[in-house]
Structures are given as C-alpha cells and as structure tokens.
PDB file of C-alpha atoms in Angstrom:
ATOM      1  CA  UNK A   1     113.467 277.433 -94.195  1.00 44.00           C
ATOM      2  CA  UNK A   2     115.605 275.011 -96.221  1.00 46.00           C
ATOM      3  CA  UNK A   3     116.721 277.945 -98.535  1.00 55.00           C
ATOM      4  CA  UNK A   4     117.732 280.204 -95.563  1.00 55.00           C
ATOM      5  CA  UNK A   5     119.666 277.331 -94.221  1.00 57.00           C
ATOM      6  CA  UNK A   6     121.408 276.460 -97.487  1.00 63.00           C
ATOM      7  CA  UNK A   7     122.170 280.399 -97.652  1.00 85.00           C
ATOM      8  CA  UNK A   8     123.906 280.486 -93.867  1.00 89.00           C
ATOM      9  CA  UNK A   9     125.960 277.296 -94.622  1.00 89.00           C
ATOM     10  CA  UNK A  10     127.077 278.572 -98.380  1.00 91.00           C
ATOM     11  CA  UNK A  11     127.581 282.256 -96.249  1.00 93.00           C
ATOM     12  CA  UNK A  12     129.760 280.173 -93.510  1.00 95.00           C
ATOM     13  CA  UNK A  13     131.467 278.549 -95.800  1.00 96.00           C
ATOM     14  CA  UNK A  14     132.714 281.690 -98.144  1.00 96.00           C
ATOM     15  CA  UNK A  15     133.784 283.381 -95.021  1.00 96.00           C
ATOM     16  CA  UNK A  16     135.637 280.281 -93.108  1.00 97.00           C
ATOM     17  CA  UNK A  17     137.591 279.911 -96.885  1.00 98.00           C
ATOM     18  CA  UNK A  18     138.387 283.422 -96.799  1.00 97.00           C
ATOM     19  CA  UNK A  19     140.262 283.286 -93.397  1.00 97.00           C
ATOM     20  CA  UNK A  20     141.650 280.133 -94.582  1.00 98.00           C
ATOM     21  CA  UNK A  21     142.850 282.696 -97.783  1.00 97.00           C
ATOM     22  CA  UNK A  22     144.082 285.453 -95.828  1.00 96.00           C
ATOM     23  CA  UNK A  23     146.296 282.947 -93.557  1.00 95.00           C
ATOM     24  CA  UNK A  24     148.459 282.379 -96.245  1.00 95.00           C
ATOM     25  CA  UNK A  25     148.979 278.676 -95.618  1.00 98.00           C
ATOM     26  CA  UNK A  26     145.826 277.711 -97.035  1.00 98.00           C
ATOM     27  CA  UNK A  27     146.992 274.131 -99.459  1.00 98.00           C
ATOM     28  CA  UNK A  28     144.135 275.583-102.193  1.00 98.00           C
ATOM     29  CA  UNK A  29     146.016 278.918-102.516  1.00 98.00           C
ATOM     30  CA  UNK A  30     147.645 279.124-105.725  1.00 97.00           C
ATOM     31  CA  UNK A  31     150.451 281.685-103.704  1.00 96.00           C
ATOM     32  CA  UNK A  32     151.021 279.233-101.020  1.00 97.00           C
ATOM     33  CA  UNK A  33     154.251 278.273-102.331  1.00 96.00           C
ATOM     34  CA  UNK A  34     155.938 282.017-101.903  1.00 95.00           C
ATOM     35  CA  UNK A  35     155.311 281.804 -98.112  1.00 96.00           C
ATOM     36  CA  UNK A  36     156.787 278.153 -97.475  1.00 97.00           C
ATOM     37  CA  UNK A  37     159.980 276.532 -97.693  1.00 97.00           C
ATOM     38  CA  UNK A  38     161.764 273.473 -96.485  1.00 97.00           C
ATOM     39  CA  UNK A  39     164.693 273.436 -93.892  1.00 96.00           C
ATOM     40  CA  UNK A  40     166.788 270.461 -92.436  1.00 95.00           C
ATOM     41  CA  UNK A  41     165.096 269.546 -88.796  1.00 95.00           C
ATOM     42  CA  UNK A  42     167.191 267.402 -86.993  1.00 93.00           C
ATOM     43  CA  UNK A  43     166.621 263.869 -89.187  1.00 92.00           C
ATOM     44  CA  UNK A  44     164.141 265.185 -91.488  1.00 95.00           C
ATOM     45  CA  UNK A  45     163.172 268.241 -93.347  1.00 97.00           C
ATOM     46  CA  UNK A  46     160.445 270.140 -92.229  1.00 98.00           C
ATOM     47  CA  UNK A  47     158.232 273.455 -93.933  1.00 98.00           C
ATOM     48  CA  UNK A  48     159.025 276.299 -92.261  1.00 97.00           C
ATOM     49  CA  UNK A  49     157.420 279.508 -92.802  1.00 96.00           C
ATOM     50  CA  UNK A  50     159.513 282.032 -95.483  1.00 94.00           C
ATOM     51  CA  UNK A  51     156.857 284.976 -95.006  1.00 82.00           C
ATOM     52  CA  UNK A  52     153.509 285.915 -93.786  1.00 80.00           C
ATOM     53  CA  UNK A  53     150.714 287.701 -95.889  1.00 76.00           C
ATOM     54  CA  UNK A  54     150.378 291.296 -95.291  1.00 73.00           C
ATOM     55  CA  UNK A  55     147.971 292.259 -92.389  1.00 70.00           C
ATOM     56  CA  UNK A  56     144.570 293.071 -93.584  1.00 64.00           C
ATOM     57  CA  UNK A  57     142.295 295.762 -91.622  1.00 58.00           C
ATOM     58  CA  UNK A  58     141.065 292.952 -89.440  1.00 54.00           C
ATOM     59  CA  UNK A  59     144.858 292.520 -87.825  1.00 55.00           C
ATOM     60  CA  UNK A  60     145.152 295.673 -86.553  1.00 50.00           C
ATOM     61  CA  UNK A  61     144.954 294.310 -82.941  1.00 49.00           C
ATOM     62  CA  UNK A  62     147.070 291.234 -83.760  1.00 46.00           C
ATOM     63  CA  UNK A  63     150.867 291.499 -82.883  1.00 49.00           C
ATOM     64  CA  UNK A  64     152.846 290.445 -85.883  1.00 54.00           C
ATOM     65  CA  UNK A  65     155.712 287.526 -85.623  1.00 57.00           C
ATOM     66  CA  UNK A  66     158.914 287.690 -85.126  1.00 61.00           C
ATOM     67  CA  UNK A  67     160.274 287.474 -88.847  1.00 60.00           C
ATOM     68  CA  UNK A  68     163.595 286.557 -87.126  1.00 65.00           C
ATOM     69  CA  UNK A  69     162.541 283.261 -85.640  1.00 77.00           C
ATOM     70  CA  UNK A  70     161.797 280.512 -87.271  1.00 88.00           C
ATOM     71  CA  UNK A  71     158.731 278.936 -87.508  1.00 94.00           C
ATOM     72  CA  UNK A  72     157.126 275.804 -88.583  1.00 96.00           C
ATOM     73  CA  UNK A  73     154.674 276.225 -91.660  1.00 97.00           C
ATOM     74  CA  UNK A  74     151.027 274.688 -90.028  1.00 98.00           C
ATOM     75  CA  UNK A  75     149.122 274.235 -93.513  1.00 98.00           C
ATOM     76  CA  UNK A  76     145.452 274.179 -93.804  1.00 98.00           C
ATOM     77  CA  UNK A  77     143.365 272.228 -96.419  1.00 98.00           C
ATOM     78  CA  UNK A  78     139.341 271.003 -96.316  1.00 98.00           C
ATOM     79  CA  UNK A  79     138.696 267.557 -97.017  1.00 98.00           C
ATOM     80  CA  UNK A  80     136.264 265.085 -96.434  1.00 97.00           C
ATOM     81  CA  UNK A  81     137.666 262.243 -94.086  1.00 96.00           C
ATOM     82  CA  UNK A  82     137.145 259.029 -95.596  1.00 95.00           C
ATOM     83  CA  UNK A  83     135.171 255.648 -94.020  1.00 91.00           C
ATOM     84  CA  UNK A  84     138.335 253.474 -95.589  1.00 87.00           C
ATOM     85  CA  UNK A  85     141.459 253.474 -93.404  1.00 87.00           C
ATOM     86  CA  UNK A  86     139.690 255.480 -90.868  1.00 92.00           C
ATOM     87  CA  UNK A  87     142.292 255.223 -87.849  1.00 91.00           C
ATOM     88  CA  UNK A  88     141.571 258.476 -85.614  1.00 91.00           C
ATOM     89  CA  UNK A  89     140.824 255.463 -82.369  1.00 91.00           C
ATOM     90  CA  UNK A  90     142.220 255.060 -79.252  1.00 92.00           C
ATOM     91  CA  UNK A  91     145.097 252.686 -80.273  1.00 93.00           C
ATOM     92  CA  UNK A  92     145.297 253.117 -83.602  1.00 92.00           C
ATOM     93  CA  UNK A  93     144.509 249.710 -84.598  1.00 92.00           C
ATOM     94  CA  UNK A  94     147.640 248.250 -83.019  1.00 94.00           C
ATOM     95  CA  UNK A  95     147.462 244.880 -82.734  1.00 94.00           C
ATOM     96  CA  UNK A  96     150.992 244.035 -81.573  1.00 93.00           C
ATOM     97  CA  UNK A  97     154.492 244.383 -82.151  1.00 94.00           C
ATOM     98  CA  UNK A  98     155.835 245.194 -86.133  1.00 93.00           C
ATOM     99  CA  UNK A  99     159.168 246.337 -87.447  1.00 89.00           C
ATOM    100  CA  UNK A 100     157.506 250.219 -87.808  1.00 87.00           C
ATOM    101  CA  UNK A 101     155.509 250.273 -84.400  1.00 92.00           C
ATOM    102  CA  UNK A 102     157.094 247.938 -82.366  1.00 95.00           C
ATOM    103  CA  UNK A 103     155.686 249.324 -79.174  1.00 95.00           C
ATOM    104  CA  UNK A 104     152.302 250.968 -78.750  1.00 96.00           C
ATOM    105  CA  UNK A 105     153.571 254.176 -77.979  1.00 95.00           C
ATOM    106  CA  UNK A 106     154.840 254.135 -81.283  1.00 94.00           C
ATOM    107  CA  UNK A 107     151.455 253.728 -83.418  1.00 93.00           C
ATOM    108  CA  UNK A 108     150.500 257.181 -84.910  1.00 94.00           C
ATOM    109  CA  UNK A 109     146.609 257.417 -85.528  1.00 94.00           C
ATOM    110  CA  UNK A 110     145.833 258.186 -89.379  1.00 95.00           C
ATOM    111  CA  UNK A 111     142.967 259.306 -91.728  1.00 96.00           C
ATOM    112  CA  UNK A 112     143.146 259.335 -95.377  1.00 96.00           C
ATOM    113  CA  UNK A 113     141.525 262.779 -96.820  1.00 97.00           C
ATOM    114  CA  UNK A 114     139.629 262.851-100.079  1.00 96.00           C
ATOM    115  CA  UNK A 115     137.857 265.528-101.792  1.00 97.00           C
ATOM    116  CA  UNK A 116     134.533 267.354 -99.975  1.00 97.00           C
ATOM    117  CA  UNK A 117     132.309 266.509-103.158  1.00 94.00           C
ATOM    118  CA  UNK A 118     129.406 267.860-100.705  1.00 91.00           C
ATOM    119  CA  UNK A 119     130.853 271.573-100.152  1.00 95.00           C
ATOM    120  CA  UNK A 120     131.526 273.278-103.773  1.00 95.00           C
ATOM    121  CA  UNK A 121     133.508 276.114-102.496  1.00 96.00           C
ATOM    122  CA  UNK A 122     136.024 273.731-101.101  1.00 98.00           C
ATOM    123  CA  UNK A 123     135.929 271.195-103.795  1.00 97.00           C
ATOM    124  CA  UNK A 124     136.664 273.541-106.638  1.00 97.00           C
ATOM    125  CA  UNK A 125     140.105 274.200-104.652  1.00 98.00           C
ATOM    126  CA  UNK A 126     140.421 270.439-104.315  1.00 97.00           C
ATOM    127  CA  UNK A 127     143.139 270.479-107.661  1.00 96.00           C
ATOM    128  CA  UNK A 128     144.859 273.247-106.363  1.00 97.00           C
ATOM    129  CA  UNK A 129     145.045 271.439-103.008  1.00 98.00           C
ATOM    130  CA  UNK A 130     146.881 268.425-105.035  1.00 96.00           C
ATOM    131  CA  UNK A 131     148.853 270.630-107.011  1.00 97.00           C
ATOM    132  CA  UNK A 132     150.937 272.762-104.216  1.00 97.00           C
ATOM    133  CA  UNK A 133     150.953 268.958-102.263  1.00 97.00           C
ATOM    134  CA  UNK A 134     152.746 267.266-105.225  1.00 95.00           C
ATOM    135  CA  UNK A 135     155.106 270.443-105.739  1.00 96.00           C
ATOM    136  CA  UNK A 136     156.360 270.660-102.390  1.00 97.00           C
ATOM    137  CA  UNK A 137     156.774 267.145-101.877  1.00 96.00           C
ATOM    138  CA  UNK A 138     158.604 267.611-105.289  1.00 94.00           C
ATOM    139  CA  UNK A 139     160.884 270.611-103.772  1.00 95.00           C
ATOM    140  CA  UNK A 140     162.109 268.073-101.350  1.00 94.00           C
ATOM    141  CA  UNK A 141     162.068 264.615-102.928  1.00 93.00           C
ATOM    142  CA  UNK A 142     165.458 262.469-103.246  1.00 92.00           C
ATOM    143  CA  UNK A 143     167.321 262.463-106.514  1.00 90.00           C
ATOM    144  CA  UNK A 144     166.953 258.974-108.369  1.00 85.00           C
ATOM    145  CA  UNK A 145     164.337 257.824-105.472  1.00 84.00           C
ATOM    146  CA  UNK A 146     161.548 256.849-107.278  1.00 80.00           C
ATOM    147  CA  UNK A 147     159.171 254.960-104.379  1.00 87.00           C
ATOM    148  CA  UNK A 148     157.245 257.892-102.343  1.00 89.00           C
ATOM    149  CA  UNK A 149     154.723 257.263 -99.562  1.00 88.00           C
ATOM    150  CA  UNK A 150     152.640 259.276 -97.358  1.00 93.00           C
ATOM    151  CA  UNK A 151     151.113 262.621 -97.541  1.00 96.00           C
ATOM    152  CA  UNK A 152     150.032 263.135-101.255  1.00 93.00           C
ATOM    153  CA  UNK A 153     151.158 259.992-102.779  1.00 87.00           C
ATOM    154  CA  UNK A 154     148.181 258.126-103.631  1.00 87.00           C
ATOM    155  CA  UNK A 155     145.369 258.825-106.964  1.00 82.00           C
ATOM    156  CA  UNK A 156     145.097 261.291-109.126  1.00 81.00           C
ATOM    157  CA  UNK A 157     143.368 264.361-109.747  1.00 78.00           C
ATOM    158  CA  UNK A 158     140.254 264.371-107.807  1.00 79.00           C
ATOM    159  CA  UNK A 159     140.824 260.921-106.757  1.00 87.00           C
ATOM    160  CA  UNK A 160     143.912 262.289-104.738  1.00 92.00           C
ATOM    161  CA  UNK A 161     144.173 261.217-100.738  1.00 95.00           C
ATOM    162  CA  UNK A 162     145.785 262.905 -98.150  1.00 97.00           C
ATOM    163  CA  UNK A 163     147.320 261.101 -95.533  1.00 97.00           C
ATOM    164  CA  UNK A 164     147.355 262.448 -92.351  1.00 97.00           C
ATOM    165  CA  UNK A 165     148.296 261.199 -88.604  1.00 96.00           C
ATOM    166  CA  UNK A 166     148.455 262.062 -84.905  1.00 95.00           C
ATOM    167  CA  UNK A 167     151.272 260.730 -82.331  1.00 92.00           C
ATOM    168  CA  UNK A 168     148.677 259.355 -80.237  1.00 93.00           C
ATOM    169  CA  UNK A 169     151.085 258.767 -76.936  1.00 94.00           C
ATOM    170  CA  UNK A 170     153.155 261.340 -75.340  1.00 90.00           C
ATOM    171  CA  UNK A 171     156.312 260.725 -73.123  1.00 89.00           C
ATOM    172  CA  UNK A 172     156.290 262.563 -70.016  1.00 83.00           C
ATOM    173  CA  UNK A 173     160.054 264.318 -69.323  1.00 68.00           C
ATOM    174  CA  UNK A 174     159.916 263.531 -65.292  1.00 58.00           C
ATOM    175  CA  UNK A 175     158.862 259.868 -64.019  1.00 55.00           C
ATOM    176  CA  UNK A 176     155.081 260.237 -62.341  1.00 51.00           C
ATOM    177  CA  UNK A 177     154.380 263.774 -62.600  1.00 55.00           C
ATOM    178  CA  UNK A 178     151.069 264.095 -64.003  1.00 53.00           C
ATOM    179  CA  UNK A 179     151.130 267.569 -64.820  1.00 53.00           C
ATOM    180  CA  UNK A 180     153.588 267.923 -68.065  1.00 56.00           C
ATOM    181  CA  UNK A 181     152.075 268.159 -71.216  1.00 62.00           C
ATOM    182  CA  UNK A 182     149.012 270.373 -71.598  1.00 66.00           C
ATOM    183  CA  UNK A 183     146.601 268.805 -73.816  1.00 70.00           C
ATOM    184  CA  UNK A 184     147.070 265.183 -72.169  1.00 82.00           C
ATOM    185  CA  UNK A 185     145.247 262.643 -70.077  1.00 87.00           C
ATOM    186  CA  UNK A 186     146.299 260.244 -68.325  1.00 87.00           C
ATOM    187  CA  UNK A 187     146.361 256.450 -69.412  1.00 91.00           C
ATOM    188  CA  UNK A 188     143.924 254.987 -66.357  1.00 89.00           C
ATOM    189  CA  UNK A 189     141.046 253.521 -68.196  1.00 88.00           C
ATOM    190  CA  UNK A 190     142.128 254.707 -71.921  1.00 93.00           C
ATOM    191  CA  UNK A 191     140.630 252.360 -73.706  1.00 92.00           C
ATOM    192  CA  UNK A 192     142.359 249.539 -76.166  1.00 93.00           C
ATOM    193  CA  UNK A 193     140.927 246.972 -78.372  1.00 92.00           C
ATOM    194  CA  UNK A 194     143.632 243.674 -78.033  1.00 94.00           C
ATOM    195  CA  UNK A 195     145.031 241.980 -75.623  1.00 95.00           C
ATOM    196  CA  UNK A 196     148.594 243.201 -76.490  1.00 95.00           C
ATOM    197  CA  UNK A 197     147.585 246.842 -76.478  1.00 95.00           C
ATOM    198  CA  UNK A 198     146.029 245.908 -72.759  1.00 95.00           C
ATOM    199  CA  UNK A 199     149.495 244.721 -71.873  1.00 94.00           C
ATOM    200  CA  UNK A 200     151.001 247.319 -73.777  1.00 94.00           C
ATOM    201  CA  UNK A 201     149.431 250.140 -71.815  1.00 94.00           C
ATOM    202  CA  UNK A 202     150.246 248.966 -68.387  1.00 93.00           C
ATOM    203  CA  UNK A 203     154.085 249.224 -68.753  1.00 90.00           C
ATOM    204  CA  UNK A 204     153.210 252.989 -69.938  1.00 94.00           C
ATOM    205  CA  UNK A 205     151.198 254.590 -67.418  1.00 89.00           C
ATOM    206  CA  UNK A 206     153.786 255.888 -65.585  1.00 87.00           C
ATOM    207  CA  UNK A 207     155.703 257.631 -67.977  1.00 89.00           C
ATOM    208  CA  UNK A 208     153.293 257.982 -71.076  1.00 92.00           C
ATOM    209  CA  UNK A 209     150.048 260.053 -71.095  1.00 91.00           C
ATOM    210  CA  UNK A 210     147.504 260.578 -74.532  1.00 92.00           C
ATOM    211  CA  UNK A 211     146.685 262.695 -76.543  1.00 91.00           C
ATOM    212  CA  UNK A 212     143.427 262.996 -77.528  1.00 89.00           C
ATOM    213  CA  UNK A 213     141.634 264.539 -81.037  1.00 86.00           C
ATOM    214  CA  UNK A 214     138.208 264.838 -81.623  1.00 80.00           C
ATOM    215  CA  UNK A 215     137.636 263.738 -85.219  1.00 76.00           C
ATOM    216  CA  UNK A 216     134.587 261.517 -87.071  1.00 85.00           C
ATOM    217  CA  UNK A 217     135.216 259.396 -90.262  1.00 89.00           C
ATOM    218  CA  UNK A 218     132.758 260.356 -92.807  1.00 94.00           C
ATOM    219  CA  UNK A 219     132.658 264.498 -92.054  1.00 95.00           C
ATOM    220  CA  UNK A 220     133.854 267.070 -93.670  1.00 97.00           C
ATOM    221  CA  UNK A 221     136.739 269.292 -91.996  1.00 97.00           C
ATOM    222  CA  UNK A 222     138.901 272.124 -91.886  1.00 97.00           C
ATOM    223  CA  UNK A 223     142.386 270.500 -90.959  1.00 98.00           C
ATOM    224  CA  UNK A 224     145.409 271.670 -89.855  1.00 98.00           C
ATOM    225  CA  UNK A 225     148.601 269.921 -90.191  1.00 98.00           C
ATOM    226  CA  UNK A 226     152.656 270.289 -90.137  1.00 98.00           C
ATOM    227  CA  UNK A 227     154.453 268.381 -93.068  1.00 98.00           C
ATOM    228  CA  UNK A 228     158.027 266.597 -92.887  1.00 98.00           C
ATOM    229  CA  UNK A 229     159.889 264.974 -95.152  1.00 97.00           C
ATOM    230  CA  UNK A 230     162.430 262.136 -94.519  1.00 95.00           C
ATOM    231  CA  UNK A 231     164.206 259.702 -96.917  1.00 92.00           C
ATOM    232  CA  UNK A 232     164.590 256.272 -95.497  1.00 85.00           C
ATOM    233  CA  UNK A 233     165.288 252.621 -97.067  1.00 82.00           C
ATOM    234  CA  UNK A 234     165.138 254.205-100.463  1.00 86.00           C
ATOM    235  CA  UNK A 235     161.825 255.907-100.547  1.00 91.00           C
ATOM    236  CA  UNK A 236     160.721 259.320 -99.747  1.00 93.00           C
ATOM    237  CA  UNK A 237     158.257 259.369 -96.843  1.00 94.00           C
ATOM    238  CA  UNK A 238     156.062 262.489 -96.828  1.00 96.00           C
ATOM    239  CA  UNK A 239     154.271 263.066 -93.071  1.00 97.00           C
ATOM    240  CA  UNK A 240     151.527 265.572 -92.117  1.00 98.00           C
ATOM    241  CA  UNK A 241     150.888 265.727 -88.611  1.00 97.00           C
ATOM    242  CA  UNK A 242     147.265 266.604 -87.680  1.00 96.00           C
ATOM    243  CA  UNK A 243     147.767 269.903 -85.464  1.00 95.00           C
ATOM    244  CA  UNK A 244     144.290 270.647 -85.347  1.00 93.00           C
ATOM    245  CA  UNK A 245     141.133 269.884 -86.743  1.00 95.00           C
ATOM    246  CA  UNK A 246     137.396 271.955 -86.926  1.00 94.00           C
ATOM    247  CA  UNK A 247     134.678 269.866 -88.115  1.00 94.00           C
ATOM    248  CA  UNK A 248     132.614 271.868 -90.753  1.00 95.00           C
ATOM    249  CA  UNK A 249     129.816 268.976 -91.753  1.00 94.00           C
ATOM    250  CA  UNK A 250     129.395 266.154 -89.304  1.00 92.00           C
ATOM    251  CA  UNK A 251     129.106 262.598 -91.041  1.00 90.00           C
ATOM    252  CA  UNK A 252     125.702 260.969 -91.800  1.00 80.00           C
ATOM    253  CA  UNK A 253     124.044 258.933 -88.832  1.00 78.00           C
ATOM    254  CA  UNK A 254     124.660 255.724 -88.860  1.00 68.00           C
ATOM    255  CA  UNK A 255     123.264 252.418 -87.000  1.00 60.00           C
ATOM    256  CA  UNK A 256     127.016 250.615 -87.156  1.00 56.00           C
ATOM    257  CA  UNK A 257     128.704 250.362 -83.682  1.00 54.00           C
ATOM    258  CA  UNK A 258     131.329 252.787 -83.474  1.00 55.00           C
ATOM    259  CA  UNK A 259     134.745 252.355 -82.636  1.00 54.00           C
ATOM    260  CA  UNK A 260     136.513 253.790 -79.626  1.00 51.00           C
ATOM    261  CA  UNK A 261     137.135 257.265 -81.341  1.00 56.00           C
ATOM    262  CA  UNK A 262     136.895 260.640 -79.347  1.00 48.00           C
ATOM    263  CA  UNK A 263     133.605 263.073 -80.455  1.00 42.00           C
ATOM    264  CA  UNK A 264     134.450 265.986 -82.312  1.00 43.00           C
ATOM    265  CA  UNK A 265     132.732 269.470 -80.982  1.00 38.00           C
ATOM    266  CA  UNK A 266     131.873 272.314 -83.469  1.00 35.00           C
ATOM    267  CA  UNK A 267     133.945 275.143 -81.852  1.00 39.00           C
ATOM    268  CA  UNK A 268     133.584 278.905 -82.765  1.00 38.00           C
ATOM    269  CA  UNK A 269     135.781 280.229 -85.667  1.00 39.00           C
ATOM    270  CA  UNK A 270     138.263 282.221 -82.596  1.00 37.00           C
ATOM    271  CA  UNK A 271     138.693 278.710 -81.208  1.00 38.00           C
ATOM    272  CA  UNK A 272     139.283 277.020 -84.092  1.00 35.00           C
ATOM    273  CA  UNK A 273     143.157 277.337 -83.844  1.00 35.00           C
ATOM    274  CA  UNK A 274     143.171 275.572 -80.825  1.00 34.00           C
ATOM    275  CA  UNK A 275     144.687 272.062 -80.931  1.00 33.00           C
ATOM    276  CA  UNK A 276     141.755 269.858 -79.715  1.00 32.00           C
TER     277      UNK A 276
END
C-alpha cells in the first residue's frame, strides 16, 4: 500500500508541475522571463504578461486572450510555507496603530515561503525559482538604491524566502450595501486578537468587508501571486500578492493551539484557479 501511495503522490505531483509548465508563468521555468515584463501601474510597476505559450492539444476548447489587452502576469511557484512569520490570521497580527499600518484595514496578512525539501520534483526547481525572482526584481530595481525588501530579498540559494501577502480588508464602493465584492464576508463576528483591533473593527463594518484565504503554516503549496514593484524612502520594495493558493501536502498535526487562521480545502486541479 505505502508504495502505491508514494507512486499516486510522485504521479500527482509530475502532472500538477506540468500544468504549472505549460502555463508559462511557472517561477521554476527557465523561459519564464520571455513571457513577462514590467509596466508603470499607477504608483508602482507591475508584471504584465508580454506573451502566452502556444496552446497545446489540451486547449483546443479554451478561447485564447486577447493579445491586445493587457494583462497582469499571475506567477506560480511551490513552496513550503514556513512556521516563522506565519501571518495568514484574521488580523494579521495588528496590534495597533504604526507609521506602515496605521489603521487595521491597512495590515496585509503575510507568509514567508521556503523551499518544499519534502516534494523533490518541486525542490529541484527551487534555484530556478530564486533565479527568475532575483532577475526580475533586478529588471526593475532603482539605479544606485542599494536597500531592497520584500519578495525575494532574504537568504541565499536554497535558503531563499519568499515573501508573500494578502490585503486582508476590502473597502466597499457604496456605504451599507452588502453585496459588492464577490469573495467577501462581512465583518460581524470576524474575529481579532487585541483590544485595538476590537475597536478597530467596529468603525469598519459598515464600509469594510474581508477577505478570507484558506492557507496552513507548515504545508506545502502551489501559490499563486501578482508581483509589484515600488521605490519608496530609498529602498526598492518588491510585493507579491497571494491571488490564490492550492494546498498540495497539509502540515504535520500538531497539539499547539492554533491561531485564528481560515482551513485550507484540497480542491480539484479545474478549481484550483479559483481565488479561495
């Protein structure tokens, strides 16, 4: 039984990294940099998408894009979501007011993404991952700025982390309507963990509503993210921002209380594009 099972998840695994492949926006794709390029974005610069792969036999059905329009670059990359600066919870860890999230609604939820040592077909495209991160962060970084942050700006090698976050709070566009932005919930009985988060989250009801994302520190995932670029105080700052995310190997149990984190789900490879 335990080889059969080994054999499915190795199986799984080949095929979910050749959809990844075929995408074209895969970060361990040595050609990933031929279909990306960055673009000015209001105050930042974001990756848009220069050109699709061609359609295999599988996209016969599938309507191609618009080549005309432009369209954000959503990248894809495996990594194991590490237990240290695990901040996928329901506020974020804010505690109170700071000079970068002065309100709540301003606190982005992050994860820090290391390398899946436990899935080999993913890990050996681990240094690829970390090369096409630092060359496009390269493609857009600041003459003579020196200080990055974010995305792909901490370790080396194999001991590279990705940083990635998730607006956790949504404005709504019309006072009270409930209705606005699919995806959301409402902030009755969202749990927070301080007092100033409580207080926080009462002056927002009306016109804020979350945005929830299934995610558990400690798995391994398939994850989905937008990158922007902005240069700020004299640093480069280097953002991906979580789109989606399909949980390929849930964490180990553990008998720690858990913070106030949504539970992933294992969805079905055609769902998997879904934002969750």
């Amino acid at each position: 039984m335990a080889t059969s099972h080994t054999s499915f998840i190795d199986q799984r695994n080949i095929n979910i990294r050749e959809t990844l492949l075929h995408s074209g926006f895969y970060l361990g794709d040595r050609e990933l940099l031929q279909h990306v390029h960055w673009e000015p974005n209001g105050r930042k610069d974001s990756l848009f998408i220069t050109e699709y792969p061609p359609p295999s036999n599988h996209d016969d059905d599938i309507q191609s894009p618009d080549p005309s329009q432009k369209q954000l670059a959503t990248l894809s990359t495996v990594v194991q979501i590490a237990h240290n600066n695990y901040w996928i919870t329901s506020d974020a860890g804010w505690r109170g007011s700071t000079t970068i999230t002065p309100h709540l609604h301003d606190a982005k939820a992050t994860c820090i993404g290391v390398a899946p040592h436990d899935t080999p077909i993913f890990l050996n495209d681990f240094p690829i991952a970390v090369d096409n991160a630092r060359n496009l962060q390269q493609k857009t970084a600041t003459p003579d700025l020196q200080l990055r942050y974010g995305f792909a700006c901490n370790g080396q090698g194999q001991s590279t982390e990705f940083k990635f976050c998730h607006v956790l709070f949504e404005r709504t566009t019309e006072k009270g309507d409930p209705n606005l932005i699919e995806g959301t919930v409402d902030l009755n009985g969202w749990p927070v963990h301080s007092d100033a988060a409580e207080n926080e989250l009462m002056n927002m009801k009306t016109n804020y509503r979350a945005t929830p994302l299934a995610a558990y520190d400690g798995a391994v995932v398939e994850m989905h993210f937008n990158l922007s670029h902005s240069a700020f105080k004299g640093k480069d700052t280097y953002t991906a921002d979580i789109h989606c995310i399909r949980v390929l190997k849930p964490p180990p149990p553990t008998a720690a209380p858990k913070k106030h984190d949504l539970p992933a789900t294992f969805d079905p490879p055609a769902n998997r594009w879904c934002i969750v």
